[in-house]
Amino acid sequence: MSEPSGTAHPFGPFEWMLSMRYLRARRQEGFISVNAGFSFLGIMLGVATLIIVMAVMNGFRKELLEKILGLNGHLLIQPGKVEGIKLAAPIVEGQALASSPLGASGVLLRGVRAADLAKLPSVATNIRQGTLEGFDEGQGVAIGRRLADQLSLRAGDSVTLVAPRGAVTPMGTTPRIKAYKIAAVFEIGMSEYDAAFVFMPLSEAQAYFNRAGDVTAIEVYTDNPDQVDYIRKLVAEAANRPIFMVDWRQRNATFFNALQVERNVMFLILTIIVIVAAFNITSGLIMLVKDKGRDIGILRTMGVTQGAIMRVFMMTGASVGVVGTLVGFLLALLVCLNIESIRRFVSWLTNTELFSPELYFLSKLPADLDGGETMAVVVMALALSLLATLYPAWRAARLDPVEALRYE
């Protein structure tokens, strides 16, 4: 007996018509339809959640990298002296207590040149009050917005800085206490820095910390922080002497390693959601094959090949995964593009702080979609959806026509 004309070509109109028909369950096949619906939702939510979480984790890393490396150098050099080192920013750094009539807070005091400070976009382009003009000439300092809020200070007010090591007297070392005018208030967007950093002119910091003519360290900034190993080699060759160098990866190793581990674990956990949804496709197809046993027997006696039967059920199951994956991708794209607005709305709706800057360091929820990672998630979901259909489709194709016709 000849095969129906619609099945003459693999994935032809007849096979597509039959597979789409099997997706539309009749009244007595309601459970199969419900199972397909849950499979669709599982694939969709799994893909969307996986893409969103990866984007947020990427956003965290990108934002933190920009904030941390925008303020701190990619390479920290601490020689005995700084002569002979070029294209670097000398700094004087020390701890102090910043106080006002309304409060006090520990700070990291950093002395820099005005020209170097102007080359730090994270500070120079985020001045909220005052100005950095004439920074080297006066004794003004620049403080973070959160520190200013804690001390109830504004640009133009005075802040008192107390350092534990001051003048040496016959009675011992006395603390150094000095008041400075606030020239500018900046807001980097990373709460830890906005609440702890105070910038002062390099010459004034040298005098404040009793470092006449020298500095604490030299910070080197690079075009690409990920190539810091190459820069370390060049700096070591240029110095031509033993020097102590610490790059940004060593200074923040614990933090970024923890972030990478958390990212990998989240990826594995959320992948399980997609795998479970793929198993739902498998179980739904197995039940559909049992239910359509008589149909399979009739089709086989009409001349439909085993390959055609297998393709029909593969398309039936895979279509659930393909549509779920595409809808999940679009949902993730929509959420990532509006994630900060969504966070604000949910915070307003629940009257809770869902993303505390003090806990997460950043002042807003970031999301950075990586094209390669997103494509990998989509391909993985599509592959799992296809693999989930292989066994049920093979089982349907292997049904004996005579035995299949005995199904009730």
Short mmCIF file of C-alpha atoms in Angstrom, two decimals:
data_model
loop_
_atom_site.label_atom_id
_atom_site.label_comp_id
_atom_site.label_asym_id
_atom_site.label_seq_id
_atom_site.Cartn_x
_atom_site.Cartn_y
_atom_site.Cartn_z
CA MET A 1 0.00 0.00 0.00
CA SER A 2 1.39 3.41 -0.94
CA GLU A 3 2.30 6.01 1.68
CA PRO A 4 0.06 9.12 1.95
CA SER A 5 1.28 11.87 -0.34
CA GLY A 6 1.75 14.32 2.54
CA THR A 7 4.39 12.10 4.10
CA ALA A 8 6.51 11.81 0.96
CA HIS A 9 8.98 14.31 2.41
CA PRO A 10 10.31 14.34 5.99
CA PHE A 11 8.71 17.10 8.10
CA GLY A 12 6.15 17.66 5.35
CA PRO A 13 2.70 19.26 5.74
CA PHE A 14 1.04 15.95 6.68
CA GLU A 15 3.47 15.32 9.54
CA TRP A 16 3.12 18.89 10.81
CA MET A 17 -0.66 18.70 10.64
CA LEU A 18 -0.71 15.46 12.59
CA SER A 19 1.73 16.66 15.27
CA MET A 20 -0.18 19.90 15.82
CA ARG A 21 -3.43 17.95 16.03
CA TYR A 22 -2.00 15.79 18.80
CA LEU A 23 -1.19 18.94 20.77
CA ARG A 24 -4.89 19.88 20.85
CA ALA A 25 -6.34 17.40 23.29
CA ARG A 26 -9.92 16.23 23.18
CA ARG A 27 -12.07 16.12 26.29
CA GLN A 28 -10.94 12.61 27.25
CA GLU A 29 -7.30 13.63 26.77
CA GLY A 30 -7.41 16.57 29.13
CA PHE A 31 -4.68 15.25 31.41
CA ILE A 32 -2.24 15.05 28.50
CA SER A 33 -3.02 18.66 27.59
CA VAL A 34 -2.49 19.76 31.19
CA ASN A 35 0.84 17.94 31.27
CA ALA A 36 1.91 19.68 28.06
CA GLY A 37 0.90 23.01 29.58
CA PHE A 38 2.98 22.41 32.68
CA SER A 39 5.90 21.34 30.51
CA PHE A 40 5.57 24.58 28.56
CA LEU A 41 5.47 26.64 31.76
CA GLY A 42 8.43 24.74 33.19
CA ILE A 43 10.57 25.33 30.11
CA MET A 44 9.50 28.97 29.87
CA LEU A 45 10.11 29.80 33.53
CA GLY A 46 13.31 27.77 33.66
CA VAL A 47 14.81 29.52 30.64
CA ALA A 48 13.63 32.96 31.75
CA THR A 49 14.89 32.51 35.31
CA LEU A 50 18.22 31.14 34.16
CA ILE A 51 18.81 34.03 31.75
CA ILE A 52 17.70 36.65 34.29
CA VAL A 53 19.88 35.26 37.08
CA MET A 54 22.92 35.03 34.81
CA ALA A 55 22.30 38.59 33.63
CA VAL A 56 22.00 39.88 37.19
CA MET A 57 25.16 38.03 38.25
CA ASN A 58 26.99 39.46 35.23
CA GLY A 59 25.63 42.88 36.11
CA PHE A 60 26.87 42.52 39.68
CA ARG A 61 30.36 41.61 38.50
CA LYS A 62 30.46 44.38 35.90
CA GLU A 63 29.19 47.07 38.25
CA LEU A 64 31.40 46.02 41.13
CA LEU A 65 34.39 45.79 38.82
CA GLU A 66 33.70 49.29 37.51
CA LYS A 67 33.19 50.70 40.99
CA ILE A 68 36.13 48.97 42.65
CA LEU A 69 38.58 49.42 39.79
CA GLY A 70 37.26 52.86 38.99
CA LEU A 71 38.41 54.03 42.40
CA ASN A 72 41.27 51.64 43.14
CA GLY A 73 44.14 51.00 40.78
CA HIS A 74 44.45 47.81 38.78
CA LEU A 75 47.97 47.40 40.16
CA LEU A 76 49.31 48.66 43.49
CA ILE A 77 53.05 49.29 43.76
CA GLN A 78 54.72 49.88 47.10
CA PRO A 79 58.44 50.63 46.65
CA GLY A 80 60.60 52.54 49.08
CA LYS A 81 60.52 55.58 46.80
CA VAL A 82 58.63 56.61 43.69
CA GLU A 83 61.43 58.08 41.58
CA GLY A 84 61.73 56.61 38.10
CA ILE A 85 58.11 55.34 37.92
CA LYS A 86 55.99 57.16 35.32
CA LEU A 87 52.36 57.01 34.17
CA ALA A 88 51.18 56.18 37.68
CA ALA A 89 49.21 57.90 40.42
CA PRO A 90 51.08 58.32 43.73
CA ILE A 91 48.83 58.22 46.77
CA VAL A 92 49.10 58.66 50.52
CA GLU A 93 46.61 56.48 52.36
CA GLY A 94 45.70 56.07 55.99
CA GLN A 95 42.82 55.54 58.37
CA ALA A 96 41.18 58.33 60.30
CA LEU A 97 38.04 59.23 62.20
CA ALA A 98 35.76 61.77 60.53
CA SER A 99 33.52 63.65 62.94
CA SER A 100 31.00 66.46 63.07
CA PRO A 101 28.83 67.85 65.86
CA LEU A 102 26.18 65.26 64.91
CA GLY A 103 28.22 62.08 64.48
CA ALA A 104 31.46 60.28 63.73
CA SER A 105 32.58 57.52 61.38
CA GLY A 106 35.79 55.70 60.49
CA VAL A 107 37.12 56.61 57.04
CA LEU A 108 39.91 55.78 54.63
CA LEU A 109 41.77 58.98 53.90
CA ARG A 110 43.49 59.10 50.52
CA GLY A 111 45.76 61.88 49.35
CA VAL A 112 45.86 62.33 45.56
CA ARG A 113 46.84 64.98 43.06
CA ALA A 114 44.00 66.95 41.48
CA ALA A 115 45.10 65.88 37.98
CA ASP A 116 44.94 62.20 38.99
CA LEU A 117 41.57 62.60 40.69
CA ALA A 118 40.18 64.23 37.56
CA LYS A 119 41.14 61.09 35.60
CA LEU A 120 38.95 58.89 37.82
CA PRO A 121 35.51 59.05 36.14
CA SER A 122 33.86 57.26 39.06
CA VAL A 123 34.61 60.35 41.19
CA ALA A 124 35.10 63.26 38.79
CA THR A 125 31.84 62.67 36.90
CA ASN A 126 29.75 61.97 40.00
CA ILE A 127 30.14 65.17 42.01
CA ARG A 128 26.79 65.86 43.69
CA GLN A 129 27.73 69.01 45.63
CA GLY A 130 30.58 71.50 45.37
CA THR A 131 33.45 71.27 42.87
CA LEU A 132 36.95 69.83 42.46
CA GLU A 133 38.30 73.02 40.89
CA GLY A 134 41.33 74.29 42.79
CA PHE A 135 41.54 71.01 44.72
CA ASP A 136 45.35 71.16 44.96
CA GLU A 137 45.45 74.82 46.02
CA GLY A 138 43.17 74.69 49.03
CA GLN A 139 42.79 72.42 52.04
CA GLY A 140 39.38 71.21 51.06
CA VAL A 141 38.49 67.51 50.95
CA ALA A 142 36.02 65.44 48.91
CA ILE A 143 33.79 63.00 50.80
CA GLY A 144 31.18 60.41 49.79
CA ARG A 145 27.47 61.17 49.90
CA ARG A 146 26.65 58.49 52.45
CA LEU A 147 29.35 59.77 54.76
CA ALA A 148 28.00 63.29 54.34
CA ASP A 149 24.51 62.03 55.21
CA GLN A 150 25.79 60.16 58.27
CA LEU A 151 27.55 63.26 59.56
CA SER A 152 24.81 65.67 58.38
CA LEU A 153 27.31 67.69 56.35
CA ARG A 154 27.19 69.47 53.01
CA ALA A 155 29.71 71.07 50.67
CA GLY A 156 31.10 74.17 52.40
CA ASP A 157 30.82 72.69 55.92
CA SER A 158 33.83 71.57 57.94
CA VAL A 159 34.69 68.01 58.92
CA THR A 160 37.16 67.12 61.65
CA LEU A 161 39.66 64.35 60.88
CA VAL A 162 41.39 62.52 63.70
CA ALA A 163 44.42 60.29 62.97
CA PRO A 164 45.84 58.02 65.69
CA ARG A 165 49.47 58.83 64.82
CA GLY A 166 50.29 62.50 65.22
CA ALA A 167 53.05 64.52 66.78
CA VAL A 168 55.62 62.79 69.00
CA THR A 169 55.90 64.45 72.41
CA PRO A 170 57.70 63.57 75.66
CA MET A 171 54.37 62.14 76.78
CA GLY A 172 54.15 59.88 73.73
CA THR A 173 52.46 60.06 70.35
CA THR A 174 49.37 62.23 70.36
CA PRO A 175 46.49 61.98 67.87
CA ARG A 176 46.46 64.47 65.03
CA ILE A 177 43.23 66.49 64.91
CA LYS A 178 42.48 68.92 62.14
CA ALA A 179 39.36 70.42 60.56
CA TYR A 180 38.96 70.63 56.77
CA LYS A 181 36.44 72.36 54.58
CA ILE A 182 34.35 70.03 52.40
CA ALA A 183 35.07 71.07 48.82
CA ALA A 184 32.93 68.41 47.12
CA VAL A 185 30.54 65.54 47.82
CA PHE A 186 30.66 62.61 45.38
CA GLU A 187 28.46 59.55 44.89
CA ILE A 188 30.09 56.54 43.24
CA GLY A 189 27.06 54.30 43.68
CA MET A 190 28.82 51.71 45.85
CA SER A 191 27.72 52.22 49.43
CA GLU A 192 30.96 50.93 50.96
CA TYR A 193 32.99 53.58 49.14
CA ASP A 194 30.47 56.42 49.45
CA ALA A 195 30.49 55.93 53.23
CA ALA A 196 34.22 55.47 53.81
CA PHE A 197 36.39 57.40 51.33
CA VAL A 198 37.75 60.90 51.87
CA PHE A 199 40.02 62.46 49.24
CA MET A 200 42.46 65.21 50.15
CA PRO A 201 45.27 66.97 48.23
CA LEU A 202 48.43 64.86 48.09
CA SER A 203 50.65 67.50 49.69
CA GLU A 204 48.21 67.99 52.54
CA ALA A 205 47.96 64.22 53.11
CA GLN A 206 51.75 63.99 53.25
CA ALA A 207 51.82 66.65 55.93
CA TYR A 208 48.87 65.11 57.80
CA PHE A 209 50.46 61.65 57.96
CA ASN A 210 54.06 62.89 58.48
CA ARG A 211 55.28 61.56 55.13
CA ALA A 212 57.59 64.31 53.93
CA GLY A 213 58.44 63.81 50.27
CA ASP A 214 57.21 60.24 49.89
CA VAL A 215 53.95 58.34 49.37
CA THR A 216 52.27 55.19 50.61
CA ALA A 217 51.92 53.52 47.22
CA ILE A 218 51.61 54.05 43.48
CA GLU A 219 48.44 52.98 41.72
CA VAL A 220 48.67 51.95 38.07
CA TYR A 221 45.56 52.01 35.88
CA THR A 222 45.32 49.91 32.71
CA ASP A 223 43.08 49.86 29.66
CA ASN A 224 42.11 46.22 30.28
CA PRO A 225 42.16 44.97 33.91
CA ASP A 226 42.07 41.35 32.71
CA GLN A 227 45.54 41.83 31.17
CA VAL A 228 47.11 42.92 34.44
CA ASP A 229 49.69 40.10 34.34
CA TYR A 230 51.27 41.65 31.25
CA ILE A 231 51.31 45.08 32.89
CA ARG A 232 52.95 43.65 36.01
CA LYS A 233 55.79 42.33 33.87
CA LEU A 234 56.30 45.71 32.18
CA VAL A 235 56.27 47.56 35.51
CA ALA A 236 58.77 45.14 37.04
CA GLU A 237 61.10 45.57 34.06
CA ALA A 238 60.78 49.36 34.19
CA ALA A 239 61.52 49.49 37.92
CA ASN A 240 64.62 47.29 37.50
CA ARG A 241 64.60 46.61 41.21
CA PRO A 242 62.64 44.49 43.71
CA ILE A 243 59.26 46.06 44.34
CA PHE A 244 56.08 44.87 46.02
CA MET A 245 53.10 44.66 43.66
CA VAL A 246 49.51 43.63 44.34
CA ASP A 247 46.96 43.56 41.52
CA TRP A 248 43.19 43.95 41.75
CA ARG A 249 42.56 40.19 41.61
CA GLN A 250 44.71 39.59 44.69
CA ARG A 251 43.19 42.50 46.58
CA ASN A 252 39.63 41.32 45.86
CA ALA A 253 40.23 37.58 45.39
CA THR A 254 37.85 36.40 48.10
CA PHE A 255 35.00 38.61 46.95
CA PHE A 256 35.16 37.86 43.23
CA ASN A 257 35.85 34.14 43.77
CA ALA A 258 32.78 33.92 45.99
CA LEU A 259 30.76 35.73 43.33
CA GLN A 260 31.96 33.29 40.64
CA VAL A 261 31.16 30.24 42.80
CA GLU A 262 27.69 31.60 43.56
CA ARG A 263 27.13 32.23 39.87
CA ASN A 264 28.13 28.68 38.91
CA VAL A 265 25.97 27.12 41.63
CA MET A 266 22.95 29.19 40.61
CA PHE A 267 23.44 28.11 37.01
CA LEU A 268 23.47 24.42 37.99
CA ILE A 269 20.45 24.73 40.28
CA LEU A 270 18.35 26.59 37.74
CA THR A 271 19.36 24.20 34.96
CA ILE A 272 17.61 21.48 36.96
CA ILE A 273 14.33 23.36 36.42
CA VAL A 274 14.75 23.03 32.66
CA ILE A 275 15.70 19.35 33.01
CA VAL A 276 12.59 18.63 35.10
CA ALA A 277 10.44 20.37 32.49
CA ALA A 278 12.09 18.23 29.80
CA PHE A 279 11.19 15.09 31.79
CA ASN A 280 7.59 16.34 31.85
CA ILE A 281 7.70 16.43 28.05
CA THR A 282 8.92 12.82 28.05
CA SER A 283 6.19 11.61 30.40
CA GLY A 284 3.51 13.50 28.50
CA LEU A 285 4.62 12.00 25.19
CA ILE A 286 4.69 8.48 26.64
CA MET A 287 1.06 8.89 27.74
CA LEU A 288 0.18 10.36 24.35
CA VAL A 289 1.74 7.38 22.57
CA LYS A 290 -0.29 4.98 24.71
CA ASP A 291 -3.45 6.97 24.03
CA LYS A 292 -2.82 7.14 20.27
CA GLY A 293 -1.96 3.47 19.85
CA ARG A 294 -4.92 2.76 17.55
CA ASP A 295 -4.13 5.87 15.46
CA ILE A 296 -0.55 4.70 15.08
CA GLY A 297 -1.73 1.25 13.99
CA ILE A 298 -4.08 2.74 11.37
CA LEU A 299 -1.38 5.06 10.05
CA ARG A 300 1.08 2.19 9.77
CA THR A 301 -1.41 0.04 7.85
CA MET A 302 -1.98 2.99 5.51
CA GLY A 303 1.74 2.94 4.69
CA VAL A 304 3.12 5.65 6.97
CA THR A 305 6.74 4.76 7.73
CA GLN A 306 8.32 4.31 11.14
CA GLY A 307 10.42 7.39 10.47
CA ALA A 308 7.33 9.48 9.82
CA ILE A 309 5.70 8.30 13.04
CA MET A 310 8.85 9.09 14.97
CA ARG A 311 9.08 12.58 13.45
CA VAL A 312 5.43 13.32 14.23
CA PHE A 313 5.84 12.63 17.94
CA MET A 314 9.21 14.38 18.04
CA MET A 315 7.63 17.50 16.57
CA THR A 316 4.71 17.24 19.00
CA GLY A 317 6.99 17.21 22.03
CA ALA A 318 9.70 19.50 20.70
CA SER A 319 7.18 22.19 19.78
CA VAL A 320 6.33 22.55 23.46
CA GLY A 321 10.00 23.03 24.31
CA VAL A 322 10.73 25.36 21.38
CA VAL A 323 7.80 27.66 22.08
CA GLY A 324 8.51 27.58 25.83
CA THR A 325 12.16 28.45 25.21
CA LEU A 326 11.37 31.35 22.89
CA VAL A 327 8.70 32.77 25.21
CA GLY A 328 11.09 32.37 28.17
CA PHE A 329 13.81 34.22 26.26
CA LEU A 330 11.46 37.10 25.43
CA LEU A 331 10.25 37.23 29.05
CA ALA A 332 13.84 37.33 30.32
CA LEU A 333 14.73 40.09 27.84
CA LEU A 334 11.74 42.14 29.00
CA VAL A 335 12.62 41.70 32.68
CA CYS A 336 16.33 42.46 32.22
CA LEU A 337 15.61 45.67 30.32
CA ASN A 338 13.27 46.88 33.07
CA ILE A 339 14.71 45.16 36.13
CA GLU A 340 15.30 48.31 38.16
CA SER A 341 11.76 49.57 37.51
CA ILE A 342 10.41 46.15 38.49
CA ARG A 343 12.46 46.21 41.69
CA ARG A 344 11.13 49.64 42.62
CA PHE A 345 7.56 48.59 41.91
CA VAL A 346 7.83 45.42 43.99
CA SER A 347 9.49 47.38 46.81
CA TRP A 348 6.68 49.93 46.70
CA LEU A 349 4.02 47.21 46.54
CA THR A 350 5.40 45.23 49.48
CA ASN A 351 6.74 48.26 51.37
CA THR A 352 10.10 46.51 51.84
CA GLU A 353 13.68 47.14 50.76
CA LEU A 354 14.40 44.29 48.33
CA PHE A 355 17.90 45.45 47.43
CA SER A 356 19.61 47.13 50.34
CA PRO A 357 22.67 49.13 49.20
CA GLU A 358 24.37 48.48 52.55
CA LEU A 359 24.06 44.72 52.02
CA TYR A 360 24.68 44.45 48.28
CA PHE A 361 27.17 47.37 47.98
CA LEU A 362 25.44 48.82 44.88
CA SER A 363 22.67 51.41 44.86
CA LYS A 364 20.62 49.76 42.10
CA LEU A 365 19.93 46.27 40.75
CA PRO A 366 22.13 45.68 37.68
CA ALA A 367 21.52 43.31 34.76
CA ASP A 368 23.96 42.69 31.92
CA LEU A 369 22.82 40.27 29.21
CA ASP A 370 25.76 38.37 27.77
CA GLY A 371 25.03 37.28 24.20
CA GLY A 372 27.13 34.12 24.42
CA GLU A 373 25.66 32.96 27.72
CA THR A 374 22.11 33.73 26.65
CA MET A 375 22.59 31.80 23.42
CA ALA A 376 24.05 28.89 25.38
CA VAL A 377 20.99 28.76 27.65
CA VAL A 378 18.62 28.85 24.67
CA VAL A 379 20.54 26.14 22.82
CA MET A 380 20.68 23.99 25.96
CA ALA A 381 16.92 24.27 26.48
CA LEU A 382 16.23 23.44 22.83
CA ALA A 383 18.60 20.46 22.96
CA LEU A 384 17.00 19.12 26.15
CA SER A 385 13.54 19.54 24.64
CA LEU A 386 14.59 17.57 21.57
CA LEU A 387 16.34 14.84 23.55
CA ALA A 388 13.26 14.45 25.75
CA THR A 389 11.22 13.40 22.72
CA LEU A 390 13.58 10.71 21.40
CA TYR A 391 12.52 7.76 23.56
CA PRO A 392 8.74 8.27 23.35
CA ALA A 393 8.97 8.91 19.59
CA TRP A 394 11.15 5.82 19.12
CA ARG A 395 8.68 3.79 21.16
CA ALA A 396 5.79 5.01 18.99
CA ALA A 397 7.67 4.14 15.82
CA ARG A 398 8.45 0.65 17.10
CA LEU A 399 4.80 -0.22 17.80
CA ASP A 400 3.66 -3.23 15.77
CA PRO A 401 0.63 -2.24 13.64
CA VAL A 402 -1.32 -5.34 14.67
CA GLU A 403 -0.57 -4.87 18.35
CA ALA A 404 -1.26 -1.14 18.10
CA LEU A 405 -4.77 -1.75 16.75
CA ARG A 406 -5.63 -3.66 19.94
CA TYR A 407 -5.36 -0.44 22.03
CA GLU A 408 -8.68 0.69 23.30
#
